[in-house]
Coordinates of C-alpha atoms in Angstrom, one line a residue:
Chain A
M167 CA -46.3 4.4 3.4
I168 CA -42.9 4.4 1.6
P169 CA -41.5 1.1 0.5
V170 CA -38.4 -0.1 2.3
T171 CA -35.6 -0.3 -0.3
L172 CA -32.0 -1.5 -0.2
E173 CA -30.8 2.1 0.5
H174 CA -32.7 2.2 3.8
Y175 CA -31.0 -0.9 5.1
L176 CA -27.7 0.4 4.0
I177 CA -28.1 3.7 5.7
V178 CA -29.0 2.0 8.9
S179 CA -26.0 -0.4 8.5
V180 CA -23.5 2.5 7.8
L181 CA -24.9 4.4 10.8
M182 CA -24.4 1.3 13.0
F183 CA -20.9 0.8 11.7
S184 CA -20.0 4.5 12.3
L185 CA -21.5 4.4 15.8
G186 CA -19.4 1.3 16.5
L187 CA -16.2 2.9 15.1
A188 CA -16.9 6.1 17.2
G189 CA -17.3 3.9 20.3
V190 CA -14.0 2.1 19.7
M191 CA -12.2 5.4 19.2
L192 CA -13.8 7.5 22.0
R193 CA -14.7 5.1 24.8
R194 CA -12.1 4.2 27.4
N195 CA -13.7 1.2 29.0
A196 CA -12.5 -2.0 27.4
L197 CA -15.9 -3.7 27.7
V198 CA -17.7 -0.8 26.0
V199 CA -15.0 -0.8 23.3
F200 CA -15.6 -4.5 22.8
M201 CA -19.3 -4.0 22.6
S202 CA -18.8 -1.3 20.0
L203 CA -16.7 -3.8 17.9
E204 CA -19.6 -6.3 18.0
L205 CA -21.9 -3.5 16.8
M206 CA -19.6 -3.0 13.8
L207 CA -19.9 -6.7 13.0
N208 CA -23.7 -6.6 13.3
A209 CA -23.7 -3.6 10.9
S210 CA -22.2 -6.0 8.3
N211 CA -24.7 -8.7 9.2
L212 CA -27.6 -6.3 8.5
A213 CA -26.1 -5.1 5.2
L214 CA -25.4 -8.7 4.1
V215 CA -28.9 -9.9 4.7
A216 CA -30.3 -6.9 2.9
F217 CA -27.9 -7.5 -0.1
S218 CA -28.8 -11.1 0.0
R219 CA -32.5 -10.3 -0.3
F220 CA -32.0 -7.7 -3.1
N221 CA -29.3 -9.7 -5.0
G222 CA -31.7 -12.7 -5.1
N223 CA -29.3 -15.3 -3.8
L224 CA -28.5 -16.8 -0.3
H225 CA -24.7 -16.3 -0.2
G226 CA -25.0 -13.3 2.1
Q227 CA -27.3 -15.0 4.6
I228 CA -24.9 -18.0 4.8
F229 CA -22.1 -15.5 5.4
V230 CA -24.0 -14.1 8.3
F231 CA -24.1 -17.5 10.0
F232 CA -20.3 -17.6 9.8
I233 CA -19.9 -14.1 11.1
I234 CA -22.2 -14.8 14.1
T235 CA -20.3 -18.0 14.9
V236 CA -16.9 -16.3 14.7
A237 CA -18.1 -13.3 16.7
A238 CA -19.3 -15.7 19.4
A239 CA -15.8 -17.3 19.6
E240 CA -14.2 -13.9 19.6
V241 CA -16.4 -12.7 22.5
A242 CA -15.7 -15.8 24.5
V243 CA -12.0 -15.3 24.2
G244 CA -12.1 -11.5 24.5
L245 CA -14.2 -11.4 27.6
A246 CA -11.9 -14.0 29.2
I247 CA -8.9 -11.8 28.5
I248 CA -10.6 -8.7 29.8
V249 CA -11.6 -10.6 33.0
A250 CA -8.0 -11.8 33.5
L251 CA -6.8 -8.2 33.0
F252 CA -9.3 -7.0 35.6
R253 CA -8.1 -9.6 38.1
R254 CA -4.5 -8.5 37.6
R255 CA -5.0 -4.7 37.4
Q256 CA -8.4 -4.0 39.0
T257 CA -9.2 -1.9 36.0
V258 CA -10.5 -2.2 32.5
Q259 CA -9.8 1.4 31.4
V260 CA -7.8 1.2 28.2
D261 CA -5.7 4.3 28.9
E262 CA -4.3 2.7 32.0
I263 CA -2.9 -0.1 29.9
N264 CA 0.4 1.5 29.2
S265 CA 3.2 -0.4 30.9
M266 CA 5.0 -0.9 27.6
R267 CA 6.5 2.3 26.3
L268 CA 9.8 3.1 24.6
Chain B
M133 CA -17.4 -32.2 -2.1
N134 CA -13.9 -33.8 -2.3
L135 CA -12.5 -34.0 1.3
S136 CA -9.2 -35.3 0.1
L137 CA -8.4 -31.8 -1.1
L138 CA -8.3 -30.9 2.6
K139 CA -6.4 -33.9 3.9
L140 CA -3.3 -32.0 5.2
E141 CA -5.5 -29.6 7.1
I142 CA -7.6 -32.4 8.5
A143 CA -4.5 -34.3 9.7
T144 CA -3.1 -31.1 11.4
C145 CA -6.4 -30.4 13.1
G146 CA -6.7 -34.0 14.2
L147 CA -3.2 -33.9 15.6
A148 CA -4.1 -30.8 17.6
M149 CA -7.2 -32.5 19.0
L150 CA -5.2 -35.6 19.9
V151 CA -2.7 -33.5 21.8
L152 CA -5.6 -31.7 23.5
M153 CA -7.1 -35.0 24.6
L154 CA -3.8 -36.5 25.8
E155 CA -3.3 -33.3 27.9
A156 CA -6.0 -34.6 30.3
F157 CA -4.2 -38.0 30.9
V158 CA -0.5 -37.1 30.9
P159 CA 1.0 -36.3 34.3
R160 CA 2.1 -32.7 34.8
R161 CA 5.8 -33.2 34.5
D162 CA 5.5 -35.1 31.3
K163 CA 3.4 -32.5 29.5
R164 CA 6.3 -31.1 27.6
F165 CA 6.5 -34.4 25.6
L166 CA 3.2 -33.4 24.1
G167 CA 5.1 -30.6 22.4
Y168 CA 7.6 -33.0 20.9
L169 CA 4.7 -35.3 19.8
G170 CA 3.1 -32.3 18.1
A171 CA 6.3 -31.3 16.4
A172 CA 7.0 -34.9 15.2
G173 CA 3.4 -35.1 14.0
L174 CA 3.7 -31.9 12.0
L175 CA 7.0 -33.1 10.4
A176 CA 5.3 -36.4 9.5
I177 CA 2.5 -34.4 7.8
L178 CA 5.2 -32.4 6.0
A179 CA 6.8 -35.6 4.8
W180 CA 3.4 -36.8 3.7
S181 CA 2.9 -33.7 1.7
Y182 CA 5.8 -34.9 -0.5
C183 CA 4.1 -38.2 -1.2
P184 CA 3.2 -38.6 -4.9
S185 CA -0.5 -38.9 -4.0
V186 CA -0.5 -35.3 -2.7
T187 CA 1.8 -33.7 -5.3
A188 CA 1.5 -35.5 -8.6
G189 CA -1.4 -33.6 -10.0
G190 CA -3.6 -36.3 -8.8
F191 CA -6.8 -36.1 -6.9
T192 CA -5.6 -33.7 -4.2
M193 CA -4.5 -30.9 -6.6
G194 CA -6.9 -28.6 -8.3
S195 CA -9.9 -26.7 -7.0
G196 CA -13.0 -27.8 -5.2
F197 CA -15.9 -26.9 -3.0
N198 CA -17.6 -24.9 -5.7
G199 CA -14.4 -23.0 -6.5
M200 CA -13.9 -21.9 -2.9
W201 CA -10.7 -23.8 -2.5
V202 CA -7.7 -24.2 -4.7
N203 CA -4.7 -26.5 -4.2
D204 CA -1.8 -25.5 -6.4
A205 CA 1.9 -25.4 -6.1
M206 CA 1.8 -22.1 -4.3
A207 CA -0.7 -23.4 -1.7
L208 CA 1.5 -26.5 -1.1
Y209 CA 4.6 -24.2 -0.8
F210 CA 2.9 -22.1 1.9
K211 CA 1.5 -25.2 3.7
R212 CA 5.0 -26.7 4.0
L213 CA 6.3 -23.3 5.3
F214 CA 3.6 -23.2 8.0
L215 CA 4.2 -26.8 9.0
V216 CA 8.0 -26.3 9.4
G217 CA 7.5 -23.1 11.2
T218 CA 5.0 -24.4 13.6
A219 CA 7.0 -27.6 14.3
L220 CA 10.0 -25.4 15.2
V221 CA 7.9 -23.1 17.4
L222 CA 6.6 -26.2 19.2
V223 CA 10.1 -27.3 20.1
M224 CA 10.8 -23.7 21.2
S225 CA 7.7 -23.7 23.4
V226 CA 8.8 -26.9 25.1
G227 CA 12.0 -25.2 26.1
F228 CA 9.9 -22.3 27.3
A229 CA 7.4 -24.6 29.1
R230 CA 8.7 -23.8 32.6
Q231 CA 7.3 -20.3 32.2
L232 CA 3.9 -21.4 30.8
E233 CA 1.6 -21.7 33.7
G234 CA -1.5 -23.8 33.3
G235 CA -1.7 -26.5 30.8
A236 CA 1.2 -26.6 28.4
G237 CA -0.8 -29.1 26.3
E238 CA -3.4 -26.5 25.5
F239 CA -0.7 -24.1 24.5
F240 CA 0.7 -26.6 22.0
A241 CA -2.8 -27.5 20.7
L242 CA -3.6 -23.8 20.1
L243 CA -0.4 -23.4 18.1
M244 CA -1.4 -26.3 15.9
F245 CA -5.0 -25.0 15.5
G246 CA -3.4 -21.7 14.4
C247 CA -1.3 -23.7 12.0
T248 CA -4.4 -25.3 10.6
G249 CA -5.9 -21.9 10.0
M250 CA -2.8 -20.7 8.3
M251 CA -2.8 -23.8 6.0
L252 CA -6.4 -23.0 5.1
T253 CA -5.4 -19.4 4.1
A254 CA -2.9 -20.8 1.6
S255 CA -5.7 -22.3 -0.5
V256 CA -8.3 -19.6 -0.2
N257 CA -10.3 -18.7 -3.3
D258 CA -13.4 -17.1 -1.9
F259 CA -14.0 -14.2 0.4
L260 CA -16.1 -16.3 2.8
M261 CA -13.3 -18.8 3.1
L262 CA -10.8 -16.0 3.5
F263 CA -12.7 -14.7 6.5
V264 CA -13.0 -18.1 8.2
A265 CA -9.4 -19.0 7.7
L266 CA -8.1 -15.6 8.9
E267 CA -10.2 -15.7 12.0
T268 CA -9.0 -19.2 12.9
V269 CA -5.5 -17.8 13.0
T270 CA -6.5 -14.6 14.7
V271 CA -8.6 -16.1 17.5
S272 CA -5.9 -18.7 18.4
G273 CA -3.5 -15.7 18.4
Y274 CA -5.5 -13.8 21.0
I275 CA -5.3 -16.6 23.5
L276 CA -1.6 -17.3 22.8
V277 CA -0.6 -13.7 23.2
A278 CA -2.4 -13.3 26.6
W279 CA -1.2 -16.7 27.8
L280 CA 1.0 -15.6 30.7
R281 CA -2.0 -14.3 32.6
R282 CA -0.1 -13.4 35.7
Q283 CA 2.2 -11.2 33.8
Q284 CA 0.9 -7.7 33.2
Q285 CA 2.7 -7.2 29.9
S286 CA 1.3 -10.4 28.3
L287 CA -2.2 -9.5 29.3
E288 CA -1.9 -5.9 28.1
A289 CA -0.5 -7.2 24.8
G290 CA -3.4 -9.6 24.6
V291 CA -6.0 -6.8 25.1
K292 CA -4.3 -4.6 22.5
Y293 CA -4.1 -7.5 20.0
L294 CA -7.8 -8.4 20.7
I295 CA -9.2 -4.9 20.2
L296 CA -7.1 -3.9 17.2
G297 CA -7.5 -7.4 15.7
A298 CA -11.3 -7.3 16.2
L299 CA -11.3 -3.8 14.6
S300 CA -9.5 -5.1 11.6
T301 CA -11.9 -8.0 11.4
A302 CA -14.8 -5.5 11.4
F303 CA -13.3 -3.6 8.5
L304 CA -12.6 -6.8 6.6
V305 CA -16.2 -8.0 7.0
F306 CA -17.7 -4.7 6.1
G307 CA -15.4 -4.7 3.0
I308 CA -16.5 -8.2 2.0
T309 CA -20.2 -7.1 2.5
F310 CA -19.8 -4.3 -0.1
I311 CA -17.9 -6.7 -2.5
Y312 CA -20.8 -9.1 -2.2
G313 CA -23.4 -6.3 -2.5
S314 CA -22.0 -5.0 -5.7
T315 CA -21.1 -8.3 -7.4
G316 CA -23.7 -10.7 -5.8
A317 CA -20.9 -13.3 -5.3
T318 CA -18.0 -14.0 -2.9
G319 CA -15.8 -16.2 -5.1
F320 CA -12.6 -14.5 -6.4
A321 CA -13.3 -15.6 -10.0
D322 CA -16.9 -14.2 -9.9
V323 CA -15.6 -10.9 -8.5
A324 CA -12.9 -10.7 -11.1
A325 CA -15.5 -11.2 -13.8
K326 CA -17.6 -8.3 -12.6
I327 CA -14.9 -5.9 -11.6
G328 CA -15.0 -3.9 -14.8
T329 CA -18.7 -3.0 -14.5
A330 CA -19.0 -2.5 -10.7
G331 CA -18.6 1.0 -9.3
A332 CA -17.5 2.8 -6.1
P333 CA -18.9 0.3 -3.5
L334 CA -16.7 -2.5 -4.9
K335 CA -13.6 -0.3 -4.7
L336 CA -14.5 0.7 -1.1
G337 CA -15.0 -2.9 -0.2
L338 CA -11.6 -4.0 -1.7
L339 CA -9.9 -1.1 0.2
L340 CA -11.4 -2.3 3.5
V341 CA -10.3 -5.9 2.8
L342 CA -6.8 -4.7 2.1
A343 CA -6.9 -2.9 5.5
G344 CA -7.9 -6.1 7.2
L345 CA -5.0 -8.0 5.5
G346 CA -2.6 -5.1 6.3
F347 CA -3.2 -5.8 10.0
K348 CA -2.1 -9.4 9.6
M349 CA 1.0 -8.4 7.5
A350 CA 1.8 -5.6 10.0
C351 CA 2.4 -2.9 7.4
V352 CA 1.9 0.9 7.8
P353 CA -0.7 2.3 8.6
F354 CA -2.0 -0.9 10.3
Q355 CA 1.0 -1.4 12.5
A356 CA -0.1 0.2 15.8
W357 CA -0.4 -3.2 17.6
V358 CA 3.0 -4.6 16.5
P359 CA 5.5 -3.1 19.0
D360 CA 3.4 -3.7 22.2
V361 CA 2.3 -7.2 21.2
Y362 CA 5.7 -8.3 20.1
Q363 CA 7.1 -7.1 23.4
G364 CA 4.4 -8.4 25.7
A365 CA 3.7 -11.8 24.2
P366 CA 5.6 -14.9 25.3
A367 CA 8.7 -15.3 23.0
P368 CA 7.5 -18.4 21.1
V369 CA 4.2 -16.7 20.4
T370 CA 6.0 -13.6 19.1
A371 CA 7.9 -15.9 16.8
F372 CA 4.7 -17.5 15.7
L373 CA 3.1 -14.2 14.9
A374 CA 6.3 -12.8 13.2
T375 CA 6.6 -15.8 10.9
G376 CA 3.4 -17.8 10.4
S377 CA 0.8 -15.1 10.9
K378 CA 2.6 -12.6 8.7
A379 CA 3.1 -15.2 5.9
A380 CA -0.6 -16.0 6.2
G381 CA -1.4 -12.3 5.6
F382 CA 0.9 -12.3 2.5
V383 CA -0.5 -15.4 1.0
L384 CA -4.1 -14.0 1.3
L385 CA -2.9 -10.7 -0.2
L386 CA -1.4 -12.6 -3.2
R387 CA -4.5 -14.7 -3.6
V388 CA -6.8 -11.6 -3.6
L389 CA -4.6 -9.5 -5.8
F390 CA -3.9 -12.1 -8.4
G391 CA -7.2 -14.0 -8.0
A392 CA -9.8 -11.2 -8.0
L393 CA -7.9 -8.0 -9.0
Q394 CA -5.7 -9.2 -11.8
S395 CA -7.5 -6.8 -14.3
V396 CA -6.9 -3.6 -12.2
K397 CA -3.2 -4.2 -11.6
P398 CA -2.0 -0.6 -12.3
T399 CA -4.3 0.7 -9.5
W400 CA -3.2 -1.7 -6.8
V401 CA 0.5 -1.5 -7.7
L402 CA 0.3 2.1 -6.8
V403 CA -1.4 1.4 -3.4
I404 CA 0.9 -1.5 -2.5
G405 CA 4.0 0.5 -3.6
T406 CA 3.0 3.4 -1.3
L407 CA 2.3 1.1 1.7
A408 CA 5.6 -0.7 1.0
G409 CA 7.6 2.6 1.0
L410 CA 5.9 3.9 4.2
S411 CA 6.4 0.6 6.0
V412 CA 10.2 0.4 5.2
L413 CA 10.7 4.0 6.3
Y414 CA 8.6 3.9 9.4
G415 CA 9.8 0.5 10.6
N416 CA 13.4 1.3 10.2
L417 CA 13.4 4.8 11.6
A418 CA 11.2 3.9 14.6
A419 CA 13.4 1.0 15.4
M420 CA 16.5 3.1 15.8
P421 CA 15.9 4.4 19.4
Q422 CA 14.5 1.1 20.7
R423 CA 16.2 -0.5 23.7
N424 CA 14.0 -3.6 24.2
V425 CA 15.2 -6.4 21.9
K426 CA 11.7 -7.9 21.4
R427 CA 10.2 -4.5 20.6
L428 CA 13.1 -3.8 18.2
L429 CA 12.3 -7.0 16.4
G430 CA 8.7 -5.7 16.3
Y431 CA 9.7 -2.6 14.4
S432 CA 12.0 -4.7 12.3
S433 CA 9.0 -6.8 11.4
I434 CA 7.2 -3.7 10.1
S435 CA 10.1 -2.9 7.9
H436 CA 10.3 -6.4 6.6
A437 CA 6.6 -6.3 5.8
G438 CA 7.6 -3.3 3.7
F439 CA 10.4 -5.2 1.9
L440 CA 7.9 -8.0 1.2
L441 CA 5.4 -5.5 -0.2
L442 CA 8.1 -4.1 -2.5
G443 CA 8.2 -7.5 -4.1
V444 CA 4.4 -7.6 -4.4
A445 CA 4.5 -4.2 -5.9
A446 CA 6.8 -5.5 -8.6
A447 CA 3.8 -7.7 -9.5
D448 CA 5.5 -10.0 -11.9
S449 CA 6.4 -13.7 -11.4
F450 CA 10.0 -12.7 -10.5
G451 CA 8.7 -10.3 -7.7
I452 CA 6.3 -12.9 -6.3
G453 CA 9.0 -15.5 -6.4
A454 CA 11.2 -13.2 -4.5
V455 CA 8.5 -12.7 -1.9
L456 CA 8.1 -16.4 -1.4
F457 CA 11.8 -16.9 -1.0
Y458 CA 12.0 -14.0 1.4
L459 CA 9.2 -15.5 3.6
V460 CA 11.2 -18.7 4.0
A461 CA 14.5 -16.9 4.7
Y462 CA 12.6 -14.7 7.2
L463 CA 11.0 -17.7 8.9
F464 CA 14.3 -19.3 9.8
T465 CA 16.0 -16.1 10.7
N466 CA 13.2 -15.0 13.1
L467 CA 12.9 -18.4 14.6
C468 CA 16.7 -18.3 15.3
A469 CA 16.4 -14.9 17.0
F470 CA 13.4 -15.8 19.1
T471 CA 14.9 -19.1 20.2
V472 CA 17.7 -17.1 21.7
I473 CA 15.2 -14.8 23.4
S474 CA 13.2 -17.8 24.7
C475 CA 16.4 -19.3 26.1
L476 CA 17.2 -16.0 27.9
A477 CA 13.6 -15.4 29.1
G478 CA 14.1 -17.4 32.3
T479 CA 17.6 -16.0 33.1
L480 CA 17.5 -12.3 32.3
P481 CA 15.2 -9.9 34.2
D482 CA 13.7 -8.6 30.9
D483 CA 14.5 -8.1 27.2
E484 CA 16.3 -4.8 27.5
R485 CA 19.4 -4.5 25.4
E486 CA 21.6 -3.7 28.4
N487 CA 20.9 -7.2 29.7
Y488 CA 22.4 -8.6 26.5
A489 CA 25.7 -6.9 27.3
G490 CA 28.6 -9.3 27.3
L491 CA 26.4 -12.2 26.3
A492 CA 29.3 -13.6 24.3
Q493 CA 31.2 -14.3 27.5
R494 CA 28.2 -15.9 29.3
S495 CA 27.1 -18.1 26.4
P496 CA 29.0 -18.0 23.1
L497 CA 26.4 -20.2 21.4
L498 CA 23.5 -17.8 22.1
A499 CA 25.5 -14.8 21.1
A500 CA 26.6 -16.5 17.9
A501 CA 23.0 -17.5 17.0
M502 CA 21.7 -14.0 17.7
T503 CA 24.5 -12.5 15.5
V504 CA 23.7 -14.9 12.7
A505 CA 20.0 -14.0 12.9
L506 CA 20.6 -10.2 13.1
A507 CA 23.0 -10.3 10.3
S508 CA 20.5 -12.1 8.2
L509 CA 17.7 -9.6 9.1
A510 CA 20.1 -6.8 8.2
G511 CA 20.9 -8.5 4.9
V512 CA 24.6 -9.2 5.4
P513 CA 26.0 -11.8 3.0
P514 CA 26.2 -14.8 3.0
M515 CA 23.0 -15.1 5.1
A516 CA 19.6 -16.0 3.7
G517 CA 18.3 -12.5 4.4
F518 CA 21.0 -11.0 2.0
F519 CA 19.9 -13.1 -0.9
A520 CA 16.2 -12.5 -0.2
K521 CA 16.7 -8.7 -0.2
F522 CA 18.9 -9.1 -3.3
L523 CA 16.0 -10.8 -5.2
I524 CA 13.5 -8.1 -4.0
F525 CA 15.8 -5.3 -5.3
T526 CA 16.4 -7.1 -8.6
A527 CA 12.6 -7.4 -9.0
I528 CA 11.9 -3.6 -8.4
V529 CA 14.9 -2.5 -10.5
G530 CA 13.5 -4.7 -13.2
Q531 CA 10.2 -2.7 -13.0
K532 CA 12.1 0.6 -13.0
M533 CA 10.6 1.7 -9.7
W534 CA 13.5 3.9 -8.8
C535 CA 11.7 5.8 -6.0
L536 CA 11.1 2.5 -4.2
V537 CA 14.7 1.3 -4.8
I538 CA 16.0 4.4 -3.1
I539 CA 13.6 4.0 -0.1
G540 CA 14.6 0.4 0.2
A541 CA 18.3 1.2 0.1
I542 CA 17.8 3.8 2.9
G543 CA 16.0 1.2 4.9
V544 CA 18.8 -1.3 4.6
V545 CA 21.5 1.2 5.6
V546 CA 19.5 2.4 8.6
S547 CA 18.7 -1.1 9.7
L548 CA 22.4 -1.9 10.0
Y549 CA 22.7 0.6 12.8
Y550 CA 20.2 -0.9 15.1
Y551 CA 20.9 -4.5 14.4
L552 CA 24.6 -4.1 14.9
G553 CA 23.9 -2.1 18.1
V554 CA 22.7 -5.4 19.7
V555 CA 25.7 -7.3 18.3
K556 CA 28.0 -4.6 19.7
A557 CA 26.4 -5.0 23.1
M558 CA 26.8 -8.7 23.1
Y559 CA 30.5 -8.8 22.1
W560 CA 32.1 -5.5 23.1
Q561 CA 30.4 -4.6 26.4
E562 CA 31.1 -5.9 29.8
P563 CA 28.4 -8.1 31.2
R564 CA 26.4 -6.9 34.2
E565 CA 26.4 -10.3 35.8
T566 CA 28.9 -13.0 35.2
G567 CA 28.2 -16.7 35.3
A568 CA 27.6 -19.0 32.3
I569 CA 24.1 -19.4 30.9
T570 CA 23.3 -23.0 30.3
V571 CA 21.1 -24.0 27.4
A572 CA 19.1 -27.2 27.4
W573 CA 19.9 -29.7 24.6
P574 CA 16.6 -29.4 22.6
M575 CA 17.1 -25.6 22.5
K576 CA 20.7 -26.1 21.5
A577 CA 19.6 -28.4 18.7
L578 CA 17.0 -25.8 17.6
L579 CA 19.7 -23.1 17.6
W580 CA 22.0 -25.2 15.4
V581 CA 19.2 -26.2 13.0
T582 CA 18.0 -22.6 12.5
M583 CA 21.5 -21.2 12.2
A584 CA 22.4 -23.9 9.7
A585 CA 19.2 -23.1 7.7
V586 CA 19.9 -19.4 7.7
I587 CA 23.4 -19.9 6.4
G588 CA 22.5 -22.9 4.3
I589 CA 19.7 -21.1 2.4
G590 CA 22.0 -18.2 1.8
V591 CA 24.8 -20.4 0.4
C592 CA 22.8 -22.9 -1.6
Q593 CA 20.1 -20.5 -2.7
G594 CA 19.7 -22.2 -6.1
A595 CA 17.4 -25.0 -4.9
F596 CA 15.3 -22.7 -2.7
T597 CA 14.8 -20.0 -5.4
R598 CA 13.8 -22.7 -7.9
W599 CA 11.0 -23.9 -5.5
A600 CA 9.9 -20.4 -4.8
F601 CA 9.8 -19.4 -8.5
D602 CA 8.0 -22.6 -9.5
A603 CA 5.4 -21.8 -6.9
A604 CA 5.1 -18.2 -8.0
A605 CA 4.7 -19.3 -11.6
T606 CA 1.4 -21.0 -10.8
L607 CA 0.0 -17.8 -9.5
V608 CA 1.2 -15.2 -12.0
K609 CA 0.3 -16.4 -15.4

């Protein structure tokens, strides 16, 4: 069995971040885009905890608590805005959100 | 732990919660008085910040919380700027309150929570603190932008701000992760100590953090949200984003650059200089064909982010002093312009330039205020904006950055075209509808105050530049 090193965690974290970024760029449903954004934040959480373990101090883990809290606040506000948008437009497709143009 | 370091922020946050509680007990038609209460409270906190116990190097100055927090002259300068800006935006929101459905009290409270977050950004000395302070501003901003939830444009602006804002947060957090990973610390001083030995991950991290801050400052290439959000958000919220939120981005940028990255100055001067040049060019050129006044001010905001970054790129105490002065001039100028837009929001069908035609005949005061604001944005003497641009150009000429000087000069000339286009419409075109536009007295007072500030700062620049340069001197040793 190979030992799990910092690099393994970082590879998973970078993969998660890239998946999230790809989701934000490619998906058209605002809810899925929002979910992908949360994935990007969780990629940071994983990397922070791994760094914390391998740096030998707890700063990173404390940071993760703050990120989780802020992400929760962001989700609460974000979902409320998306629900309000759905009520008004009956759609959450981001390419239909285009009433403001030059 | 020394809580007295935080007393201005605690007072602001307490005031916001007080307004939020009173919201539940005040009858509907009196809710706008909560806005005045908030504005008066913020001005009282501003007055308190001049008390000797806050300023005189006593127990509230200095750094604390394990080096995460620093109260110096620059922090105090920015806190006062945020307090004044938010107080004026609150008065503007009261005038706008007829259009705010739902609880106006929550709207006022959110502005003040945003203000608390911005005051926190002024004292940041740690990447963890940076994240929390920035998010306090941003999350309040999401709600405020989408406030008019029966209007499609406001909601769309809210969704765009939310998605792009959350994306920039994700980049910022990922950046901080790599900074922490390669240095084992999040404090600016610790990062500065290890920056020489750390390798590529640290540089990647710092680049990602700059991207997150670039979003707040609205500079190219992080400007995609600006035109739509400025156009769709309620006018007082746009004013809040254009003044406070942008200043918060800049104070964080200055803290990071001079707190953590002092030793690699030549590298970041190059990066900041490039972003500055691109923002000035993009903002001004893209503003030229715009017909919507709020959208035009959005593009103008990108170009002003560019001018501010020119001052940061100069990277000496003169350049930073110029940036601080510029932010104050820009604050009053923008508040003046957005007060006019707020006054017209209930009367005109939308913010298209055609609707501003002949405004001088319908309301001479509004037309005059808009002209003063636009002249200051364009940099016409004797307005505050002229002297601010003059200081920025002096700073970059002093650093012999001729390429940036030429780009800046092109930007100024181009900007005259589109700002004066609005002035021309107001004075030399026939109105579509006749009939005088009445302005309520609080808005009138706000117009006079901001106009007086724009002209006053331009005429008596001496005192204001001295404050700005004293504050800058504490940052740039």
